[in-house]
Amino acid sequence: MQREDWTKGFVIEACRGVQGCPHRAVDGAKLARGLRQALEALAPAERIKAKLGPAGVIRAHDCFRVSLSCCPNGCSRPQIADIGFIGAAEVGVTHEPCLQCGACLEACRENALSLNADGPNLDEKLCLRCGACAKACPSGSLAVTHTGWRAMLGGRLGRHPGLAQELPGLLTESEAVALAVRCLTLHLDQARRGERFGALLERLDSAQRRQLGLI
C-alpha cells in the first residue's frame, strides 16, 4: 500500500491497483491524484492544529483517513477508513455465443455465475463486481458494461470500532472526489476534538445526512 504523510491532516492509503495490480477492477491512479489535489486545497492541517490548541501537534489519529482500493479485495482496508472507495466493474451477458468452457465459473470466487444451454447467468445479489469473470471469458459472452467506485463512510478502529456504511450506487471519479471534499469539510467544520468521522456521522440525523448527500 501507498501511504501519504499524515502531518498534512489527511492520509490516503491506496492499494497496488494504482500501480497496475492484475486483480484491479478499475485503475485508481487518476482518482488518487484527484483526491490528493482536492484535499490538499482544503489545507486541513492548519484547521486541525487550530482545534488542538497552541501546543497542538498533529498525530496519526488526528488526521482524516481516506482509503482507495481498486477491487473488492479491499487491500487498503476501506471498511475502516473515514471514507473508502472500492473499484467496481459491472458485468453483463452479451450476444456473443458461449463456448461452455467454464472459465468464468473458475474465475468467480462468489459462486455468482451458472451456465445453461444459452450461456452464463449472473446472480447480481452475489456478484461483488470484481470483473474477473469478464477477464477470463475467451468468447466475450461476458463483458464489463460499466465501471465506477463504491463509497464507504465512517469506518473506524480504536475504543469504539465500527465498519463503514456503504452508499448506494457507483460514483464516477469526479463524484468520488466531490464526496471526499464534502466529508472532509464536514469533519473540519463540525468534528469535536479527537472525534472520528464515523462518530460525527452518528450525531447527524437522516435529514442532515441527506442534505449533505451522505445517505
N, CA, C and O of each residue as an XYZ file, in Angstrom:
860
protein
N       0.833     -1.196      0.000
C       0.000      0.000      0.000
C       0.871      1.250      0.000
O       2.007      1.238      0.473
N       0.310      2.330     -0.542
C       0.978      3.618     -0.519
C       0.315      4.482      0.543
O      -0.912      4.574      0.590
N       1.108      5.111      1.392
C       0.547      5.920      2.468
C       1.098      7.336      2.394
O       2.301      7.540      2.231
N       0.203      8.311      2.515
C       0.604      9.711      2.490
C       1.128     10.147      3.859
O       0.938      9.452      4.857
N       1.783     11.295      3.893
C       2.276     11.890      5.130
C       1.095     12.416      5.939
O       0.408     13.335      5.492
N       0.841     11.843      7.143
C      -0.339     12.229      7.911
C      -0.225     13.619      8.519
O      -1.219     14.138      9.028
N       0.962     14.248      8.484
C       1.080     15.605      9.008
C       0.354     16.621      8.129
O       0.202     17.777      8.525
N      -0.095     16.213      6.951
C      -0.885     17.104      6.100
C      -2.312     17.259      6.611
O      -3.057     18.119      6.140
N      -2.687     16.429      7.570
C      -4.048     16.478      8.089
C      -4.958     15.440      7.479
O      -6.099     15.287      7.913
N      -4.480     14.729      6.488
C      -5.239     13.621      5.914
C      -4.264     12.568      5.408
O      -3.097     12.852      5.138
N      -4.766     11.359      5.287
C      -3.980     10.234      4.795
C      -4.753      9.571      3.665
O      -5.954      9.330      3.790
N      -4.080      9.278      2.578
C      -4.668      8.466      1.516
C      -3.895      7.157      1.459
O      -2.703      7.142      1.150
N      -4.571      6.070      1.757
C      -3.972      4.747      1.638
C      -4.518      4.094      0.379
O      -5.728      3.924      0.233
N      -3.625      3.731     -0.526
C      -4.031      3.151     -1.801
C      -3.428      1.767     -1.968
O      -2.297      1.518     -1.551
N      -4.184      0.877     -2.574
C      -3.695     -0.469     -2.833
C      -2.765     -0.466     -4.046
O      -2.527      0.580     -4.651
N      -2.246     -1.633     -4.394
C      -1.330     -1.742     -5.533
C      -2.027     -1.522     -6.867
O      -1.371     -1.440     -7.905
N      -3.352     -1.425     -6.848
C      -4.087     -1.220     -8.091
C      -3.738      0.066     -8.804
O      -3.881      0.157    -10.024
N      -3.277      1.070     -8.057
C      -2.904      2.330     -8.698
C      -1.605      2.181     -9.480
O      -1.247      3.057    -10.267
N      -0.897      1.067     -9.263
C       0.351      0.814     -9.977
C       0.227     -0.318    -10.986
O       1.197     -0.665    -11.660
N      -0.981     -0.902    -11.093
C      -1.181     -1.919    -12.116
C      -1.378     -3.332    -11.617
O      -0.985     -4.270    -12.311
N      -1.966     -3.535    -10.447
C      -2.241     -4.875     -9.934
C      -3.155     -5.625    -10.909
O      -4.129     -5.047    -11.390
N      -2.870     -6.889    -11.211
C      -3.698     -7.637    -12.162
C      -5.115     -7.905    -11.674
O      -5.990     -8.242    -12.472
N      -5.354     -7.760    -10.375
C      -6.687     -8.023     -9.832
C      -7.594     -6.793     -9.863
O      -8.786     -6.908     -9.578
N      -7.069     -5.647    -10.194
C      -7.867     -4.429    -10.098
C      -9.063     -4.469    -11.048
O      -8.968     -4.938    -12.182
N     -10.181     -3.966    -10.551
C     -11.375     -3.833    -11.382
C     -11.372     -2.494    -12.101
O     -11.917     -2.366    -13.198
N     -10.751     -1.491    -11.472
C     -10.681     -0.138    -12.015
C      -9.278      0.403    -11.761
O      -8.679      0.114    -10.726
N      -8.760      1.175    -12.687
C      -7.472      1.846    -12.498
C      -7.688      3.044    -11.575
O      -8.445      3.957    -11.904
N      -7.023      3.037    -10.420
C      -7.259      4.081     -9.433
C      -6.273      5.229     -9.443
O      -6.360      6.112     -8.590
N      -5.332      5.248    -10.386
C      -4.287      6.272    -10.369
C      -4.867      7.678    -10.512
O      -4.460      8.593     -9.795
N      -5.808      7.852    -11.426
C      -6.387      9.178    -11.652
C      -7.184      9.642    -10.443
O      -7.112     10.810    -10.061
N      -7.946      8.731     -9.836
C      -8.714      9.104     -8.648
C      -7.785      9.467     -7.498
O      -8.055     10.418     -6.764
N      -6.699      8.727     -7.330
C      -5.747      9.033     -6.258
C      -5.181     10.440     -6.419
O      -5.065     11.181     -5.443
N      -4.829     10.808     -7.653
C      -4.305     12.161     -7.894
C      -5.368     13.215     -7.617
O      -5.083     14.244     -7.003
N      -6.589     12.959     -8.068
C      -7.663     13.922     -7.856
C      -7.984     14.122     -6.390
O      -8.222     15.249     -5.954
N      -7.993     13.037     -5.622
C      -8.246     13.141     -4.187
C      -7.159     13.947     -3.492
O      -7.446     14.815     -2.668
N      -5.916     13.653     -3.831
C      -4.802     14.347     -3.180
C      -4.863     15.855     -3.446
O      -4.712     16.658     -2.525
N      -5.081     16.227     -4.688
C      -5.114     17.646     -5.037
C      -6.284     18.361     -4.362
O      -6.124     19.461     -3.833
N      -7.458     17.733     -4.383
C      -8.650     18.373     -3.827
C      -8.566     18.512     -2.311
O      -8.966     19.539     -1.764
N      -8.054     17.498     -1.632
C      -7.989     17.552     -0.171
C      -6.874     18.474      0.306
O      -7.021     19.143      1.329
N      -5.770     18.518     -0.417
C      -4.706     19.457     -0.058
C      -5.189     20.895     -0.164
O      -4.766     21.753      0.611
N      -6.077     21.163     -1.124
C      -6.586     22.523     -1.322
C      -7.392     23.016     -0.127
O      -7.545     24.223      0.056
N      -7.911     22.098      0.689
C      -8.679     22.489      1.876
C      -7.779     22.879      3.047
O      -8.270     23.378      4.059
N      -6.470     22.659      2.924
C      -5.498     22.972      3.985
C      -5.950     22.437      5.341
O      -6.043     23.202      6.301
N      -6.232     21.144      5.439
C      -6.774     20.608      6.701
C      -5.807     20.680      7.875
O      -6.246     20.787      9.020
N      -4.507     20.626      7.622
C      -3.548     20.611      8.731
C      -3.681     21.852      9.604
O      -3.668     21.754     10.831
N      -3.809     23.010      8.981
C      -3.902     24.250      9.756
C      -5.171     24.281     10.601
O      -5.151     24.756     11.737
N      -6.258     23.784     10.062
C      -7.517     23.805     10.806
C      -7.506     22.791     11.945
O      -8.077     23.038     13.007
N      -6.859     21.658     11.724
C      -6.755     20.666     12.795
C      -5.864     21.193     13.917
O      -6.177     21.019     15.094
N      -4.759     21.833     13.555
C      -3.869     22.413     14.566
C      -4.599     23.460     15.402
O      -4.378     23.561     16.609
N      -5.466     24.233     14.762
C      -6.217     25.257     15.490
C      -7.122     24.625     16.547
O      -7.295     25.183     17.631
N      -7.695     23.468     16.237
C      -8.542     22.782     17.210
C      -7.726     22.210     18.360
O      -8.196     22.152     19.496
N      -6.498     21.787     18.058
C      -5.667     21.161     19.081
C      -5.075     22.168     20.051
O      -4.635     21.795     21.139
N      -5.059     23.446     19.671
C      -4.530     24.470     20.560
C      -3.099     24.853     20.221
O      -2.506     24.284     19.305
N      -2.529     25.824     20.958
C      -1.197     26.361     20.656
C      -0.104     25.302     20.625
O       0.819     25.387     19.815
N      -0.199     24.308     21.498
C       0.836     23.278     21.557
C       0.470     22.057     20.720
O       1.110     21.010     20.815
N      -0.560     22.203     19.906
C      -1.069     21.061     19.159
C      -0.104     20.544     18.105
O       0.445     21.313     17.316
N       0.091     19.255     18.103
C       0.886     18.574     17.081
C       0.008     17.491     16.477
O      -0.546     16.660     17.196
N      -0.116     17.499     15.170
C      -0.975     16.516     14.516
C      -0.357     15.129     14.634
O       0.785     14.903     14.234
N      -1.132     14.213     15.189
C      -0.721     12.819     15.266
C      -1.574     11.999     14.298
O      -2.532     12.499     13.710
N      -1.206     10.749     14.152
C      -1.888      9.904     13.172
C      -3.392      9.838     13.416
O      -4.173      9.843     12.464
N      -3.810      9.777     14.696
C      -5.237      9.634     14.978
C      -6.009     10.936     14.795
O      -7.238     10.939     14.870
N      -5.304     12.049     14.555
C      -5.985     13.327     14.334
C      -6.367     13.540     12.874
O      -7.230     14.366     12.574
N      -5.739     12.811     11.972
C      -5.933     13.099     10.552
C      -7.132     12.350      9.982
O      -7.592     11.357     10.546
N      -7.616     12.839      8.872
C      -8.756     12.264      8.154
C      -8.231     11.162      7.244
O      -7.306     11.383      6.463
N      -8.821      9.979      7.347
C      -8.289      8.815      6.642
C      -9.142      8.462      5.420
O     -10.352      8.255      5.514
N      -8.472      8.402      4.286
C      -9.109      8.034      3.022
C      -8.456      6.751      2.525
O      -7.232      6.619      2.551
N      -9.271      5.816      2.077
C      -8.748      4.555      1.560
C      -9.227      4.348      0.132
O     -10.383      4.616     -0.196
N      -8.328      3.870     -0.705
C      -8.635      3.639     -2.117
C      -8.240      2.214     -2.473
O      -7.060      1.864     -2.463
N      -9.239      1.394     -2.788
C      -8.998      0.009     -3.171
C      -9.580     -0.217     -4.557
O     -10.748      0.086     -4.799
N      -8.779     -0.742     -5.458
C      -9.191     -0.845     -6.857
C      -9.996     -2.097     -7.175
O     -10.355     -2.320     -8.331
N     -10.283     -2.914     -6.173
C     -11.139     -4.084     -6.375
C     -11.743     -4.479     -5.035
O     -11.340     -3.939     -4.004
N     -12.702     -5.409     -5.020
C     -13.355     -5.788     -3.763
C     -12.452     -6.501     -2.758
O     -12.867     -6.715     -1.619
N     -11.229     -6.874     -3.147
C     -10.327     -7.496     -2.176
C     -10.034     -6.558     -1.008
O      -9.738     -7.016      0.096
N     -10.113     -5.254     -1.245
C     -10.012     -4.278     -0.160
C      -8.687     -4.281      0.572
O      -8.660     -4.168      1.798
N      -7.580     -4.409     -0.159
C      -6.265     -4.484      0.491
C      -5.927     -3.230      1.299
O      -5.154     -3.304      2.254
N      -6.489     -2.097      0.931
C      -6.209     -0.854      1.660
C      -7.208     -0.609      2.791
O      -7.221      0.472      3.381
N      -8.034     -1.592      3.093
C      -8.963     -1.577      4.237
C      -9.954     -0.407      4.200
O     -10.036      0.362      5.158
N     -10.700     -0.269      3.109
C     -11.660      0.841      3.019
C     -12.796      0.753      4.024
O     -13.453      1.755      4.306
N     -13.035     -0.438      4.570
C     -14.146     -0.602      5.516
C     -13.876      0.037      6.872
O     -14.803      0.196      7.667
N     -12.623      0.410      7.155
C     -12.321      1.017      8.456
C     -11.738      2.422      8.302
O     -11.164      2.963      9.247
N     -11.883      3.009      7.118
C     -11.414      4.378      6.889
C     -12.556      5.365      7.128
O     -13.726      4.983      7.149
N     -12.203      6.633      7.309
C     -13.240      7.662      7.407
C     -14.076      7.681      6.130
O     -15.301      7.782      6.179
N     -13.405      7.583      5.001
C     -14.097      7.401      3.730
C     -13.269      6.446      2.885
O     -12.056      6.607      2.758
N     -13.928      5.458      2.314
C     -13.242      4.471      1.494
C     -13.897      4.336      0.136
O     -15.112      4.479      0.000
N     -13.086      4.061     -0.858
C     -13.588      3.849     -2.215
C     -13.119      2.482     -2.707
O     -11.954      2.119     -2.551
N     -14.042      1.734     -3.302
C     -13.746      0.402     -3.821
C     -14.106      0.369     -5.301
O     -15.242      0.660     -5.675
N     -13.142      0.016     -6.136
C     -13.389     -0.065     -7.567
C     -14.353     -1.190     -7.902
O     -14.285     -2.272     -7.319
N     -15.252     -0.929     -8.846
C     -16.264     -1.916     -9.224
C     -16.418     -1.958    -10.737
O     -16.425     -0.924    -11.405
N     -16.540     -3.172    -11.262
C     -16.757     -3.378    -12.695
C     -18.032     -4.192    -12.870
O     -18.070     -5.380    -12.547
N     -19.066     -3.554    -13.379
C     -20.320     -4.263    -13.614
C     -20.211     -5.075    -14.901
O     -19.731     -4.585    -15.923
N     -20.661     -6.312    -14.830
C     -20.533     -7.245    -15.947
C     -21.915     -7.604    -16.472
O     -22.862     -7.759    -15.701
N     -22.023     -7.735    -17.789
C     -23.274     -8.138    -18.408
C     -23.061     -9.275    -19.392
O     -21.950     -9.500    -19.873
N     -24.142     -9.987    -19.682
C     -24.111    -11.065    -20.671
C     -24.355    -10.456    -22.047
O     -25.325     -9.724    -22.242
N     -23.487    -10.755    -22.989
C     -23.581    -10.190    -24.334
C     -24.267    -11.179    -25.281
O     -24.731    -12.240    -24.866
N     -24.318    -10.806    -26.557
C     -24.906    -11.683    -27.575
C     -23.878    -12.631    -28.191
O     -24.210    -13.434    -29.063
N     -22.635    -12.536    -27.735
C     -21.614    -13.443    -28.259
C     -21.884    -14.867    -27.767
O     -22.233    -15.057    -26.602
N     -21.728    -15.863    -28.630
C     -22.018    -17.251    -28.223
C     -21.059    -17.749    -27.145
O     -19.853    -17.509    -27.202
N     -21.617    -18.438    -26.174
C     -20.829    -19.005    -25.076
C     -20.189    -20.314    -25.521
O     -20.832    -21.123    -26.190
N     -18.930    -20.528    -25.157
C     -18.207    -21.748    -25.506
C     -18.436    -22.868    -24.500
O     -17.971    -23.989    -24.702
N     -19.156    -22.568    -23.413
C     -19.406    -23.553    -22.360
C     -18.098    -24.096    -21.764
O     -18.030    -25.252    -21.344
N     -17.071    -23.251    -21.733
C     -15.762    -23.711    -21.254
C     -15.655    -23.707    -19.732
O     -14.826    -24.418    -19.166
N     -16.484    -22.916    -19.073
C     -16.462    -22.857    -17.615
C     -15.392    -21.958    -17.031
O     -15.199    -21.942    -15.815
N     -14.686    -21.202    -17.877
C     -13.629    -20.324    -17.364
C     -14.189    -19.277    -16.405
O     -13.540    -18.928    -15.419
N     -15.379    -18.780    -16.687
C     -15.989    -17.769    -15.821
C     -16.321    -18.346    -14.450
O     -16.187    -17.666    -13.433
N     -16.760    -19.618    -14.429
C     -17.090    -20.256    -13.154
C     -15.846    -20.405    -12.286
O     -15.903    -20.218    -11.070
N     -14.735    -20.741    -12.910
C     -13.482    -20.883    -12.166
C     -12.988    -19.536    -11.651
O     -12.392    -19.458    -10.577
N     -13.236    -18.475    -12.419
C     -12.740    -17.151    -12.032
C     -13.563    -16.528    -10.913
O     -13.041    -15.729    -10.135
N     -14.847    -16.882    -10.822
C     -15.737    -16.245     -9.844
C     -15.570    -16.884     -8.472
O     -15.825    -18.076     -8.300
N     -15.146    -16.093     -7.503
C     -14.937    -16.579     -6.136
C     -16.207    -16.509     -5.297
O     -16.222    -16.979     -4.160
N     -17.274    -15.926     -5.846
C     -18.507    -15.726     -5.084
C     -19.617    -16.693     -5.494
O     -20.727    -16.616     -4.969
N     -19.326    -17.603     -6.430
C     -20.349    -18.519     -6.956
C     -21.562    -17.757     -7.472
O     -22.705    -18.173     -7.280
N     -21.292    -16.637     -8.128
C     -22.369    -15.790     -8.633
C     -22.762    -16.137    -10.061
O     -23.661    -15.513    -10.625
N     -22.096    -17.126    -10.652
C     -22.364    -17.495    -12.041
C     -22.792    -18.949    -12.153
O     -22.365    -19.807    -11.380
N     -23.642    -19.198    -13.130
C     -24.002    -20.560    -13.504
C     -24.096    -20.612    -15.024
O     -24.237    -19.580    -15.680
N     -24.017    -21.805    -15.575
C     -24.100    -21.983    -17.026
C     -25.309    -22.830    -17.380
O     -25.601    -23.828    -16.722
N     -26.009    -22.414    -18.434
C     -27.041    -23.261    -19.013
C     -26.801    -23.343    -20.518
O     -25.770    -22.880    -21.005
N     -27.719    -23.914    -21.238
C     -27.519    -24.117    -22.677
C     -27.367    -22.803    -23.434
O     -26.732    -22.763    -24.487
N     -27.947    -21.729    -22.902
C     -27.879    -20.433    -23.578
C     -26.636    -19.631    -23.210
O     -26.328    -18.630    -23.858
N     -25.918    -20.063    -22.171
C     -24.737    -19.331    -21.750
C     -24.748    -19.021    -20.266
O     -25.453    -19.685    -19.505
N     -23.984    -18.030    -19.839
C     -23.859    -17.731    -18.405
C     -25.053    -16.968    -17.845
O     -25.676    -16.157    -18.531
N     -25.352    -17.246    -16.589
C     -26.333    -16.487    -15.816
C     -25.615    -15.856    -14.637
O     -24.840    -16.522    -13.951
N     -25.864    -14.585    -14.400
C     -25.193    -13.851    -13.330
C     -26.187    -13.515    -12.228
O     -27.224    -12.903    -12.483
N     -25.865    -13.917    -10.998
C     -26.676    -13.576     -9.833
C     -26.136    -12.266     -9.260
O     -25.096    -12.257     -8.601
N     -26.838    -11.168     -9.508
C     -26.351     -9.852     -9.098
C     -26.303     -9.687     -7.585
O     -25.560     -8.846     -7.080
N     -27.085    -10.481     -6.855
C     -27.066    -10.389     -5.397
C     -25.764    -10.936     -4.819
O     -25.326    -10.503     -3.753
N     -25.150    -11.880     -5.515
C     -23.897    -12.466     -5.049
C     -22.671    -11.779     -5.641
O     -21.588    -11.825     -5.058
N     -22.839    -11.152     -6.786
C     -21.708    -10.556     -7.501
C     -21.132     -9.368     -6.734
O     -21.874     -8.496     -6.281
N     -19.803     -9.337     -6.589
C     -19.115     -8.215     -5.946
C     -18.521     -7.247     -6.961
O     -17.833     -6.299     -6.583
N     -18.777     -7.473     -8.229
C     -18.360     -6.579     -9.319
C     -16.841     -6.430     -9.393
O     -16.315     -5.323     -9.506
N     -16.153     -7.565     -9.326
C     -14.694     -7.544     -9.463
C     -14.260     -7.604    -10.923
O     -13.144     -7.201    -11.251
N     -15.129     -8.102    -11.805
C     -14.816     -8.172    -13.230
C     -13.956     -9.345    -13.639
O     -13.569     -9.444    -14.803
N     -13.644    -10.249    -12.702
C     -12.747    -11.366    -13.019
C     -13.341    -12.296    -14.071
O     -12.612    -12.837    -14.903
N     -14.649    -12.484    -14.040
C     -15.279    -13.394    -14.994
C     -15.154    -12.871    -16.423
O     -14.911    -13.643    -17.351
N     -15.319    -11.567    -16.596
C     -15.204    -10.981    -17.934
C     -13.773    -11.086    -18.454
O     -13.556    -11.300    -19.646
N     -12.794    -10.934    -17.555
C     -11.393    -11.078    -17.964
C     -11.102    -12.506    -18.408
O     -10.300    -12.729    -19.315
N     -11.757    -13.472    -17.763
C     -11.480    -14.881    -18.046
C     -12.227    -15.398    -19.268
O     -11.811    -16.392    -19.864
N     -13.319    -14.747    -19.653
C     -14.174    -15.251    -20.733
C     -13.475    -15.118    -22.087
O     -13.165    -14.000    -22.499
N     -13.217    -16.222    -22.791
C     -12.497    -16.143    -24.067
C     -13.371    -15.747    -25.250
O     -12.851    -15.344    -26.291
N     -14.687    -15.854    -25.108
C     -15.574    -15.605    -26.247
C     -16.214    -14.226    -26.229
O     -16.768    -13.788    -27.238
N     -16.145    -13.533    -25.090
C     -16.820    -12.246    -24.974
C     -18.278    -12.369    -24.587
O     -19.024    -11.394    -24.677
N     -18.704    -13.562    -24.154
C     -20.080    -13.735    -23.686
C     -20.349    -12.888    -22.449
O     -21.476    -12.454    -22.210
N     -19.299    -12.661    -21.666
C     -19.368    -11.770    -20.515
C     -18.442    -10.590    -20.772
O     -17.306    -10.771    -21.209
N     -18.924     -9.387    -20.501
C     -18.116     -8.194    -20.738
C     -18.446     -7.134    -19.698
O     -19.570     -7.063    -19.202
N     -17.457     -6.315    -19.376
C     -17.675     -5.204    -18.454
C     -18.517     -4.145    -19.155
O     -18.166     -3.681    -20.240
N     -19.621     -3.769    -18.535
C     -20.526     -2.779    -19.122
C     -20.392     -1.401    -18.490
O     -20.757     -0.394    -19.098
N     -19.865     -1.359    -17.267
C     -19.779     -0.076    -16.564
C     -18.793     -0.215    -15.413
O     -18.753     -1.252    -14.751
N     -18.006      0.814    -15.174
C     -17.104      0.826    -14.024
C     -17.360      2.069    -13.185
O     -17.892      3.066    -13.672
N     -16.981      1.994    -11.939
C     -17.167      3.129    -11.039
C     -16.605      2.802     -9.673
O     -15.823      1.866     -9.510
N     -17.019      3.594     -8.693
C     -16.468      3.470     -7.338
C     -17.577      3.346     -6.305
O     -18.480      4.180     -6.239
N     -17.493      2.294     -5.502
C     -18.357      2.175     -4.332
C     -17.797      3.084     -3.243
O     -16.581      3.210     -3.100
N     -18.679      3.714     -2.480
C     -18.243      4.638     -1.429
C     -18.649      4.102     -0.064
O     -19.790      3.689      0.142
N     -17.698      4.115      0.866
C     -17.911      3.643      2.230
C     -17.622      4.803      3.182
O     -16.595      5.468      3.055
N     -18.520      5.047      4.132
C     -18.365      6.186      5.037
C     -18.349      5.759      6.502
O     -19.139      4.917      6.929
N     -17.432      6.359      7.261
C     -17.499      6.290      8.714
C     -16.887      5.088      9.383
O     -17.244      4.785     10.522
N     -15.973      4.382      8.727
C     -15.321      3.256      9.384
C     -14.274      3.732     10.386
O     -13.716      4.820     10.240
N     -14.011      2.918     11.400
C     -13.003      3.309     12.389
C     -12.611      2.117     13.257
O     -13.365      1.155     13.409
N     -11.407      2.213     13.820
C     -10.948      1.267     14.829
C     -10.939      1.990     16.174
O     -11.755      2.884     16.397
N     -10.035      1.616     17.067
C      -9.944      2.307     18.349
C     -10.873      1.732     19.400
O     -11.255      0.564     19.339
N     -11.230      2.563     20.362
C     -12.029      2.122     21.511
C     -13.463      1.771     21.135
O     -14.099      0.945     21.790
N     -13.967      2.399     20.084
C     -15.342      2.138     19.648
C     -15.339      1.857     18.146
O     -15.754      2.703     17.355
N     -14.871      0.667     17.752
C     -14.720      0.368     16.331
C     -16.065      0.165     15.637
O     -17.071     -0.162     16.266
N     -16.049      0.365     14.341
C     -17.250      0.136     13.543
C     -16.895      0.124     12.070
O     -16.007      0.853     11.629
N     -17.591     -0.707     11.313
C     -17.353     -0.769      9.877
C     -18.067      0.375      9.172
O     -19.108      0.854      9.622
N     -17.489      0.796      8.065
C     -18.080      1.871      7.271
C     -19.405      1.422      6.661
O     -19.617      0.236      6.410
N     -20.283      2.381      6.430
C     -21.560      2.132      5.778
C     -21.450      2.495      4.299
O     -20.921      3.549      3.944
N     -21.955      1.613      3.446
C     -21.831      1.840      2.006
C     -22.984      2.681      1.471
O     -24.145      2.443      1.804
N     -22.654      3.662      0.640
C     -23.670      4.446     -0.046
C     -24.181      3.659     -1.252
O     -23.443      2.840     -1.798
N     -25.413      3.883     -1.680
C     -25.937      3.156     -2.839
C     -25.314      3.638     -4.146
O     -24.898      4.791     -4.260
N     -25.255      2.746     -5.126
C     -24.813      3.119     -6.460
C     -23.305      3.186     -6.617
O     -22.548      2.933     -5.680
N     -22.891      3.534     -7.829
C     -21.480      3.709     -8.161
C     -21.212      5.166     -8.502
O     -22.048      5.839     -9.105
N     -20.039      5.644     -8.111
C     -19.647      7.026     -8.366
C     -18.620      7.094     -9.488
O     -17.819      6.177     -9.671
N     -18.655      8.191    -10.236
C     -17.576      8.486    -11.164
C     -16.392      9.033    -10.372
O     -16.510      9.286     -9.173
N     -15.260      9.214    -11.032
C     -14.092      9.770    -10.338
C     -14.386     11.165     -9.801
O     -14.034     11.478     -8.664
N     -15.028     12.003    -10.607
C     -15.316     13.370    -10.159
C     -16.314     13.371     -9.008
O     -16.200     14.189     -8.095
N     -17.287     12.469     -9.037
C     -18.247     12.372     -7.934
C     -17.571     11.883     -6.659
O     -17.903     12.335     -5.564
N     -16.626     10.962     -6.799
C     -15.900     10.457     -5.632
C     -15.064     11.561     -4.991
O     -15.028     11.688     -3.767
N     -14.397     12.354     -5.813
C     -13.601     13.466     -5.288
C     -14.507     14.477     -4.585
O     -14.180     14.953     -3.498
N     -15.638     14.803     -5.199
C     -16.567     15.763     -4.598
C     -17.095     15.251     -3.260
O     -17.246     16.026     -2.316
N     -17.374     13.953     -3.173
C     -17.845     13.374     -1.916
C     -16.768     13.474     -0.841
O     -17.064     13.821      0.302
N     -15.530     13.174     -1.197
C     -14.434     13.263     -0.229
C     -14.261     14.693      0.276
O     -14.004     14.907      1.461
N     -14.399     15.663     -0.611
C     -14.289     17.070     -0.212
C     -15.409     17.434      0.759
O     -15.162     18.106      1.760
N     -16.635     16.998      0.476
C     -17.752     17.283      1.386
C     -17.522     16.652      2.751
O     -17.798     17.266      3.781
N     -17.017     15.429      2.753
C     -16.806     14.732      4.022
C     -15.703     15.386      4.847
O     -15.864     15.585      6.051
N     -14.592     15.718      4.213
C     -13.508     16.357      4.958
C     -13.929     17.740      5.440
O     -13.592     18.133      6.557
N     -14.655     18.478      4.617
C     -15.139     19.797      5.031
C     -16.055     19.677      6.243
O     -15.944     20.455      7.191
N     -16.955     18.707      6.209
C     -17.845     18.470      7.346
C     -17.045     18.113      8.591
O     -17.334     18.600      9.684
N     -16.054     17.272      8.422
C     -15.221     16.857      9.553
C     -14.479     18.052     10.154
O     -14.416     18.196     11.375
N     -13.926     18.895      9.306
C     -13.190     20.060      9.795
C     -14.116     21.066     10.471
O     -13.732     21.716     11.443
N     -15.336     21.189      9.953
C     -16.273     22.178     10.486
C     -16.938     21.734     11.788
O     -17.165     22.552     12.680
N     -17.250     20.437     11.899
C     -18.136     20.021     12.985
C     -17.574     18.975     13.942
O     -18.143     18.763     15.012
N     -16.482     18.322     13.588
C     -15.964     17.278     14.477
C     -15.415     17.884     15.763
O     -14.748     18.919     15.741
N     -15.699     17.234     16.868
C     -15.123     17.638     18.142
C     -13.679     17.152     18.217
O     -13.258     16.287     17.449
N     -12.954     17.708     19.127
C     -11.548     17.321     19.265
C     -11.435     15.818     19.527
O     -12.035     15.293     20.465
N     -10.665     15.145     18.693
C     -10.456     13.711     18.843
C     -11.577     12.841     18.312
O     -11.506     11.618     18.430
N     -12.614     13.434     17.727
C     -13.762     12.662     17.258
C     -13.517     12.121     15.857
O     -13.102     12.861     14.965
N     -13.774     10.831     15.664
C     -13.658     10.237     14.347
C     -14.855     10.633     13.492
O     -15.912     10.998     14.008
N     -14.671     10.556     12.177
C     -15.723     10.958     11.252
C     -16.977     10.095     11.423
O     -18.097     10.594     11.313
N     -16.784      8.802     11.692
C     -17.934      7.922     11.885
C     -18.786      8.339     13.068
O     -20.014      8.276     13.007
N     -18.140      8.765     14.148
C     -18.885      9.232     15.319
C     -19.640     10.520     15.002
O     -20.756     10.725     15.479
N     -19.028     11.384     14.197
C     -19.710     12.605     13.772
C     -20.949     12.271     12.951
O     -22.006     12.870     13.151
N     -20.828     11.326     12.036
C     -21.982     10.939     11.219
C     -23.119     10.415     12.085
O     -24.289     10.653     11.786
N     -22.786      9.710     13.145
C     -23.814      9.167     14.026
C     -24.571     10.267     14.761
O     -25.703     10.057     15.195
N     -23.956     11.431     14.902
C     -24.639     12.551     15.559
C     -25.609     13.269     14.624
O     -26.480     14.007     15.084
N     -25.464     13.058     13.313
C     -26.337     13.722     12.351
C     -27.604     12.905     12.141
O     -27.552     11.676     12.095
N     -28.734     13.577     12.015
C     -29.958     12.843     11.702
C     -30.029     12.591     10.199
O     -29.217     13.114      9.436
N     -31.000     11.791      9.781
C     -31.088     11.392      8.379
C     -31.316     12.583      7.455
O     -30.832     12.588      6.323
N     -32.046     13.590      7.923
C     -32.297     14.768      7.091
C     -30.998     15.529      6.825
O     -30.760     15.989      5.708
N     -30.166     15.657      7.849
C     -28.887     16.348      7.679
C     -27.969     15.573      6.743
O     -27.299     16.164      5.896
N     -27.936     14.266      6.892
C     -27.081     13.449      6.036
C     -27.568     13.479      4.594
O     -26.765     13.518      3.662
N     -28.884     13.462      4.413
C     -29.436     13.512      3.057
C     -29.113     14.851      2.401
O     -28.795     14.897      1.213
N     -29.192     15.930      3.157
C     -28.886     17.251      2.624
C     -27.434     17.337      2.160
O     -27.126     18.036      1.195
N     -26.553     16.632      2.846
C     -25.134     16.632      2.504
C     -24.784     15.570      1.464
O     -23.631     15.469      1.046
N     -25.769     14.781      1.047
C     -25.510     13.719      0.084
C     -24.740     12.565      0.676
O     -23.947     11.926     -0.015
N     -24.967     12.283      1.966
C     -24.226     11.239      2.671
C     -25.142     10.096      3.081
O     -24.913      9.444      4.099
N     -26.166      9.858      2.297
C     -27.103      8.784      2.634
C     -27.634      8.161      1.354
O     -28.441      7.233      1.407
